[in-house]
């Protein structure tokens, strides 16, 4: 994950949901995690582990990126960070 403040950690459905506020207008949500390695109010650094995802290949993992109240395409973030290129 990118650096930010953990604003939500809660058990939901099949796992844990973690929300991180990166800037005033940008946050991300990770779900489901089999466990959480962070607590609400904790500051996390870029690439710091925030939890573990299921190793079952049939389990879907969601990474959502939000700009205010609007969900945005995570590929735009990956491209802006130089992680994903147009040919990927």
PDB file of C-alpha atoms in Angstrom:
ATOM      1  CA  UNK A   1       0.000   0.000   0.000  1.00  0.00           C
ATOM      2  CA  UNK A   2       0.978   3.641  -0.242  1.00  0.00           C
ATOM      3  CA  UNK A   3       1.726   5.626   2.912  1.00  0.00           C
ATOM      4  CA  UNK A   4      -1.224   6.860   4.912  1.00  0.00           C
ATOM      5  CA  UNK A   5      -3.382   6.764   8.012  1.00  0.00           C
ATOM      6  CA  UNK A   6      -5.395   3.618   8.756  1.00  0.00           C
ATOM      7  CA  UNK A   7      -8.943   4.920   9.191  1.00  0.00           C
ATOM      8  CA  UNK A   8     -10.864   1.637   9.334  1.00  0.00           C
ATOM      9  CA  UNK A   9     -10.136  -1.939  10.374  1.00  0.00           C
ATOM     10  CA  UNK A  10     -13.151  -4.183  10.723  1.00  0.00           C
ATOM     11  CA  UNK A  11     -14.264  -7.766  10.391  1.00  0.00           C
ATOM     12  CA  UNK A  12     -16.680  -7.995   7.495  1.00  0.00           C
ATOM     13  CA  UNK A  13     -18.102 -11.106   5.847  1.00  0.00           C
ATOM     14  CA  UNK A  14     -15.275 -13.496   4.966  1.00  0.00           C
ATOM     15  CA  UNK A  15     -12.405 -11.413   6.300  1.00  0.00           C
ATOM     16  CA  UNK A  16     -10.987  -8.120   7.423  1.00  0.00           C
ATOM     17  CA  UNK A  17     -11.452  -4.805   5.643  1.00  0.00           C
ATOM     18  CA  UNK A  18      -8.762  -2.122   5.912  1.00  0.00           C
ATOM     19  CA  UNK A  19      -9.137   1.466   4.699  1.00  0.00           C
ATOM     20  CA  UNK A  20      -6.144   3.808   4.416  1.00  0.00           C
ATOM     21  CA  UNK A  21      -6.395   7.560   3.855  1.00  0.00           C
ATOM     22  CA  UNK A  22      -3.413   8.612   1.759  1.00  0.00           C
ATOM     23  CA  UNK A  23      -4.315  12.275   1.252  1.00  0.00           C
ATOM     24  CA  UNK A  24      -7.306  14.457   2.061  1.00  0.00           C
ATOM     25  CA  UNK A  25      -9.024  13.265  -1.126  1.00  0.00           C
ATOM     26  CA  UNK A  26      -7.475   9.828  -1.757  1.00  0.00           C
ATOM     27  CA  UNK A  27      -8.039   6.571   0.107  1.00  0.00           C
ATOM     28  CA  UNK A  28      -7.851   2.862  -0.616  1.00  0.00           C
ATOM     29  CA  UNK A  29      -9.688  -0.207   0.655  1.00  0.00           C
ATOM     30  CA  UNK A  30      -8.310  -3.742   0.883  1.00  0.00           C
ATOM     31  CA  UNK A  31     -10.671  -6.712   1.358  1.00  0.00           C
ATOM     32  CA  UNK A  32     -10.839  -9.535   2.370  1.00  0.00           C
ATOM     33  CA  UNK A  33      -7.739 -10.053   4.466  1.00  0.00           C
ATOM     34  CA  UNK A  34      -7.393 -13.221   6.558  1.00  0.00           C
ATOM     35  CA  UNK A  35      -5.893 -11.059   9.293  1.00  0.00           C
ATOM     36  CA  UNK A  36      -4.964  -7.452   9.877  1.00  0.00           C
ATOM     37  CA  UNK A  37      -1.470  -6.351  10.862  1.00  0.00           C
ATOM     38  CA  UNK A  38      -2.576  -2.752  11.515  1.00  0.00           C
ATOM     39  CA  UNK A  39      -4.918  -0.911  13.848  1.00  0.00           C
ATOM     40  CA  UNK A  40      -7.130   2.120  13.320  1.00  0.00           C
ATOM     41  CA  UNK A  41      -5.162   5.341  13.807  1.00  0.00           C
ATOM     42  CA  UNK A  42      -1.828   3.761  12.811  1.00  0.00           C
ATOM     43  CA  UNK A  43       0.399   5.442  10.220  1.00  0.00           C
ATOM     44  CA  UNK A  44       1.689   3.006   7.581  1.00  0.00           C
ATOM     45  CA  UNK A  45       4.547   3.512   5.169  1.00  0.00           C
ATOM     46  CA  UNK A  46       4.578   2.644   1.486  1.00  0.00           C
ATOM     47  CA  UNK A  47       4.915  -1.114   0.929  1.00  0.00           C
ATOM     48  CA  UNK A  48       4.400  -1.911   4.618  1.00  0.00           C
ATOM     49  CA  UNK A  49       2.346  -5.070   5.112  1.00  0.00           C
ATOM     50  CA  UNK A  50      -1.156  -4.289   6.351  1.00  0.00           C
ATOM     51  CA  UNK A  51      -2.501  -7.856   6.462  1.00  0.00           C
ATOM     52  CA  UNK A  52      -2.501 -11.229   4.782  1.00  0.00           C
ATOM     53  CA  UNK A  53      -4.766 -12.349   1.974  1.00  0.00           C
ATOM     54  CA  UNK A  54      -6.080 -15.871   1.542  1.00  0.00           C
ATOM     55  CA  UNK A  55      -3.767 -18.203  -0.321  1.00  0.00           C
ATOM     56  CA  UNK A  56      -6.749 -19.924  -1.905  1.00  0.00           C
ATOM     57  CA  UNK A  57      -6.603 -19.075  -5.605  1.00  0.00           C
ATOM     58  CA  UNK A  58     -10.424 -19.093  -5.762  1.00  0.00           C
ATOM     59  CA  UNK A  59     -10.696 -16.257  -3.221  1.00  0.00           C
ATOM     60  CA  UNK A  60     -11.143 -12.829  -4.802  1.00  0.00           C
ATOM     61  CA  UNK A  61      -9.194  -9.902  -3.379  1.00  0.00           C
ATOM     62  CA  UNK A  62     -10.400  -6.341  -3.802  1.00  0.00           C
ATOM     63  CA  UNK A  63      -8.312  -3.212  -3.908  1.00  0.00           C
ATOM     64  CA  UNK A  64     -10.389  -0.090  -4.321  1.00  0.00           C
ATOM     65  CA  UNK A  65      -9.068   3.431  -4.751  1.00  0.00           C
ATOM     66  CA  UNK A  66     -11.296   6.362  -3.857  1.00  0.00           C
ATOM     67  CA  UNK A  67     -11.028  10.018  -4.775  1.00  0.00           C
ATOM     68  CA  UNK A  68     -13.392  11.670  -2.316  1.00  0.00           C
ATOM     69  CA  UNK A  69     -16.682   9.773  -2.621  1.00  0.00           C
ATOM     70  CA  UNK A  70     -15.885   8.434  -6.107  1.00  0.00           C
ATOM     71  CA  UNK A  71     -14.215   5.085  -6.785  1.00  0.00           C
ATOM     72  CA  UNK A  72     -11.488   5.348  -9.434  1.00  0.00           C
ATOM     73  CA  UNK A  73      -9.678   2.798 -11.580  1.00  0.00           C
ATOM     74  CA  UNK A  74      -6.620   1.527  -9.639  1.00  0.00           C
ATOM     75  CA  UNK A  75      -4.719   1.182 -12.924  1.00  0.00           C
ATOM     76  CA  UNK A  76      -4.589   4.982 -13.122  1.00  0.00           C
ATOM     77  CA  UNK A  77      -2.778   5.045  -9.778  1.00  0.00           C
ATOM     78  CA  UNK A  78      -0.379   2.288 -10.842  1.00  0.00           C
ATOM     79  CA  UNK A  79       0.395   4.168 -14.068  1.00  0.00           C
ATOM     80  CA  UNK A  80       0.977   7.448 -12.235  1.00  0.00           C
ATOM     81  CA  UNK A  81       3.422   5.642  -9.908  1.00  0.00           C
ATOM     82  CA  UNK A  82       5.301   4.150 -12.871  1.00  0.00           C
ATOM     83  CA  UNK A  83       4.340   0.623 -11.794  1.00  0.00           C
ATOM     84  CA  UNK A  84       2.051  -0.113 -14.724  1.00  0.00           C
ATOM     85  CA  UNK A  85       2.805   0.897 -18.284  1.00  0.00           C
ATOM     86  CA  UNK A  86       0.467   1.296 -21.256  1.00  0.00           C
ATOM     87  CA  UNK A  87       1.705  -1.992 -22.691  1.00  0.00           C
ATOM     88  CA  UNK A  88       0.816  -3.912 -19.503  1.00  0.00           C
TER      89      UNK A  88
END
